XYZ file of C-alpha atoms in Angstrom:
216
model
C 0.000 0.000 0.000
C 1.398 3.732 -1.171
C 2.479 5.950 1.899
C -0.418 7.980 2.740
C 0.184 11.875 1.647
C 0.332 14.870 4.246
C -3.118 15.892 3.850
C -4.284 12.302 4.464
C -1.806 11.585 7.719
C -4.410 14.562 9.091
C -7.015 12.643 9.732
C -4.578 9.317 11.164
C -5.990 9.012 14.725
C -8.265 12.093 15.230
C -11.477 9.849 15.750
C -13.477 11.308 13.652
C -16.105 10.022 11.196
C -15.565 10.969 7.695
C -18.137 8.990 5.827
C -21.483 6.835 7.082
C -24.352 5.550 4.794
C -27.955 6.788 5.679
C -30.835 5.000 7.064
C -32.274 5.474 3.278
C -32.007 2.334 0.909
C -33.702 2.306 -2.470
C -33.940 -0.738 -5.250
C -30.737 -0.467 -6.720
C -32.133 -2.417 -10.131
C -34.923 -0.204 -10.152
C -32.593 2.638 -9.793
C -30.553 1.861 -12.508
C -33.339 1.171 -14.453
C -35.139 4.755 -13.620
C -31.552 6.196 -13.940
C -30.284 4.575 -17.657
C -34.241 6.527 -18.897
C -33.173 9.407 -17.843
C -30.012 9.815 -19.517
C -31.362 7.778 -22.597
C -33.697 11.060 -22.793
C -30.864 13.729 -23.155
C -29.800 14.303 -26.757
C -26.114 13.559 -26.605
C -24.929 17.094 -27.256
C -26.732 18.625 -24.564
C -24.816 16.563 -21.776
C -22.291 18.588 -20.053
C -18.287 17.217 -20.123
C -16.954 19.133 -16.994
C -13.348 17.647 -16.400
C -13.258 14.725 -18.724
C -10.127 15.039 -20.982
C -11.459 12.579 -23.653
C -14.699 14.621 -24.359
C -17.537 12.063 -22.900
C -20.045 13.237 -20.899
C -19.751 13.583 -17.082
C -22.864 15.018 -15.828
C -26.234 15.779 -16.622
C -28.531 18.672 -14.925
C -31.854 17.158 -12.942
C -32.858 20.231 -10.989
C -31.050 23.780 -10.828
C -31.807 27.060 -8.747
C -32.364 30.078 -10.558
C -31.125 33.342 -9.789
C -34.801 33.883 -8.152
C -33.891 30.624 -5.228
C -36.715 28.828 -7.037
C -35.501 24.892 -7.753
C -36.089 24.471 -11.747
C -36.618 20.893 -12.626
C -35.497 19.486 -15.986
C -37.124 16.819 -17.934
C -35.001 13.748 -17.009
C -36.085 14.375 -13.229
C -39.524 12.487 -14.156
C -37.681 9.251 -15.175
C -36.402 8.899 -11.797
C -39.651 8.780 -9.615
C -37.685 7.012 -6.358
C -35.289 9.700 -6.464
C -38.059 12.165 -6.001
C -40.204 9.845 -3.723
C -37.248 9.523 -1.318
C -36.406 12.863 -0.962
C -40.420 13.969 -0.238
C -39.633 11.041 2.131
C -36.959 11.940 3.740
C -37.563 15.618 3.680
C -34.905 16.525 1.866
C -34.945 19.935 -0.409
C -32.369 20.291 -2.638
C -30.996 23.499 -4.581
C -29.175 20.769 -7.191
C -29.915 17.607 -8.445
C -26.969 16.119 -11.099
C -26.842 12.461 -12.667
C -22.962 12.360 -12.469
C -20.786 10.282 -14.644
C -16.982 9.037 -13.808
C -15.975 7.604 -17.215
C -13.674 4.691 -16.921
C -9.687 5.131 -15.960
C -10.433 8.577 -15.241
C -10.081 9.865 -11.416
C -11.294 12.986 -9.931
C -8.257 14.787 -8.276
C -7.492 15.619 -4.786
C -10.048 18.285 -3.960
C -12.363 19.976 -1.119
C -15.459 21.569 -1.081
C -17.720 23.349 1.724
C -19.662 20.504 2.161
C -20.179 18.406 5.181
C -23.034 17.701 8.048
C -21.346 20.081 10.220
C -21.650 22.887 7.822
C -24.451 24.783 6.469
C -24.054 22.746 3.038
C -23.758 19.303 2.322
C -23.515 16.657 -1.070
C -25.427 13.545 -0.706
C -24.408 10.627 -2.865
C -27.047 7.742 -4.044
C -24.791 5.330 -5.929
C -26.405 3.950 -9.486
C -23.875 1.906 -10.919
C -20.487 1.451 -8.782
C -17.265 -0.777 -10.437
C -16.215 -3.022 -8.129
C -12.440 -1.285 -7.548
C -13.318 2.038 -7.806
C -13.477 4.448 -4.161
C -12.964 7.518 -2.750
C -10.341 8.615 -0.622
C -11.597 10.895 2.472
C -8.450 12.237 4.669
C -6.684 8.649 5.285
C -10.368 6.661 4.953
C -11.068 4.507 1.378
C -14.453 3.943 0.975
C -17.134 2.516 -1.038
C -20.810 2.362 -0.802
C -22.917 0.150 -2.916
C -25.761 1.302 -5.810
C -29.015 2.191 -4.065
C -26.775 3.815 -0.180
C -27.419 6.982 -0.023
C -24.331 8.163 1.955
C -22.337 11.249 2.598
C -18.833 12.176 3.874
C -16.992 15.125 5.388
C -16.442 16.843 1.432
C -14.687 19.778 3.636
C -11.791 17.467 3.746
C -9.283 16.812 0.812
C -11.201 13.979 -1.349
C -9.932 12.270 -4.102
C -12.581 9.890 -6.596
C -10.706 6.880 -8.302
C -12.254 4.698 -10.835
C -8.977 3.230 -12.621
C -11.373 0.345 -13.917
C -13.137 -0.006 -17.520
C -16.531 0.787 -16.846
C -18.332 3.665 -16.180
C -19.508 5.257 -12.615
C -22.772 6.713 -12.215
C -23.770 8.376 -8.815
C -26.808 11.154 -8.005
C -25.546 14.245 -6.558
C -27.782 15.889 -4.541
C -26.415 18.832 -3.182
C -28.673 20.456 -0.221
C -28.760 23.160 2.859
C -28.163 20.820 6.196
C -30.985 20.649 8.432
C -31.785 18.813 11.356
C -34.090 16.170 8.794
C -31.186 15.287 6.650
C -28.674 15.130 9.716
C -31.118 12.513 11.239
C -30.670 10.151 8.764
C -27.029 9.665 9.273
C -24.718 8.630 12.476
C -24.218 11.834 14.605
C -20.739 11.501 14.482
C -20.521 12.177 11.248
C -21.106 15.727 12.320
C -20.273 15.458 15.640
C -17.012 17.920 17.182
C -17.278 20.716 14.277
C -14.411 23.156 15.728
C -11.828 19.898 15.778
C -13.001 18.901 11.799
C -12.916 23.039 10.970
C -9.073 22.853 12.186
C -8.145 19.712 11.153
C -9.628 20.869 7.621
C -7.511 23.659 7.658
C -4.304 22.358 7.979
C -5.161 19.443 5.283
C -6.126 22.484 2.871
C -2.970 23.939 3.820
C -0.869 21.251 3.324
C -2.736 20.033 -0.148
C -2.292 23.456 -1.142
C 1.527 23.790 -0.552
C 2.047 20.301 -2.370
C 0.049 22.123 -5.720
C 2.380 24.506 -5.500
C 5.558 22.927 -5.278
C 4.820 21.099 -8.077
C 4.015 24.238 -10.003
């Protein structure tokens, strides 16, 4: 196993939690199912390519705020009725809903976002179709959660997204404003001691962001 970098060597023995799965589990053949209509319904032109090198398509746009705060909702959404049951459900209200696409050997960089439980924003994940060896890297903490989990992790932290496998993989993004119904479906200490993760964040940022630029 490669030496863990800096950034990851962070999170080495603070106790936290950096990822959990909910207490929300859908059909995962059904979801596929729901999912593969929904993209077969978007002309391939009008699929968006955000940081794929070779050109294919890496996302696709189920609900969007406008500049009004109103949630917009785009056609593919009504393919996927047990994405939209289970967030009615589970009392979830989004501000973005994406199909996201990880085409195969391509990996999603070392990263961070504002996103985590103990913020004001958070990313939930619902898995469509996973490859067996691909994972994400949270601080020192690989993980993997199978099609149908919807799960979430500490995105404040330097995150990394491998899929060095040859198929595709195909997650819902759900991106949201944290309130006390969303952190109820998860562990609380997955957003339990939020001045430790805020510092510990930090310094990984720091220490990500030094290695960037040493290399230039």
């Amino acid at each position: 196993m490669a030496a863990l970098l800096p950034w990851q060597e962070m999170t080495v023995g603070s106790g936290l939690m950096l990822s959990a799965a909910s207490s929300i589990r859908v059909d995962p053949g059904m979801l596929e199912q729901q999912v593969q209509a929904a993209i077969d319904s978007v002309p391939d032109e009008q699929r968006n390519r955000f940081g794929n090198p070779s050109g294919d398509w890496t996302a696709i746009t189920l609900l969007y705020t406008d500049p009004k705060g109103m949630p917009v909702p785009q056609p593919p959404l009504a393919h996927i009725p047990l994405l939209t049951d289970l967030l009615r459900d589970a009392g979830i209200d989004p501000f973005g809903l994406h199909i996201t696409r990880q085409p195969p050997g391509v990996d999603l960089k070392w990263h961070f976002d504002h996103q985590a439980l103990h913020l004001n924003i958070c990313r939930l994940l619902l898995p469509v179709r996973v490859p067996a060896d691909a994972f994400t890297w949270i601080g020192h903490e690989k993980v993997a959660y199978p099609p149908g989990t919807l799960w979430t992790g500490d995105f404040a932290l330097p995150h990394q997204v491998e899929n060095q496998t040859d198929q595709e993989r195909i997650v819902i993004a759900i991106d949201s404003h944290v309130t006390p119904a969303i952190q109820a479906l998860f562990p609380a200490d997955l957003y339990a001691h939020a001045e430790q993760r805020m510092a510990l964040t930090q310094q990984a940022i720091n220490l990500l962001a030094a290695a960037r630029a040493k290399a230039g």
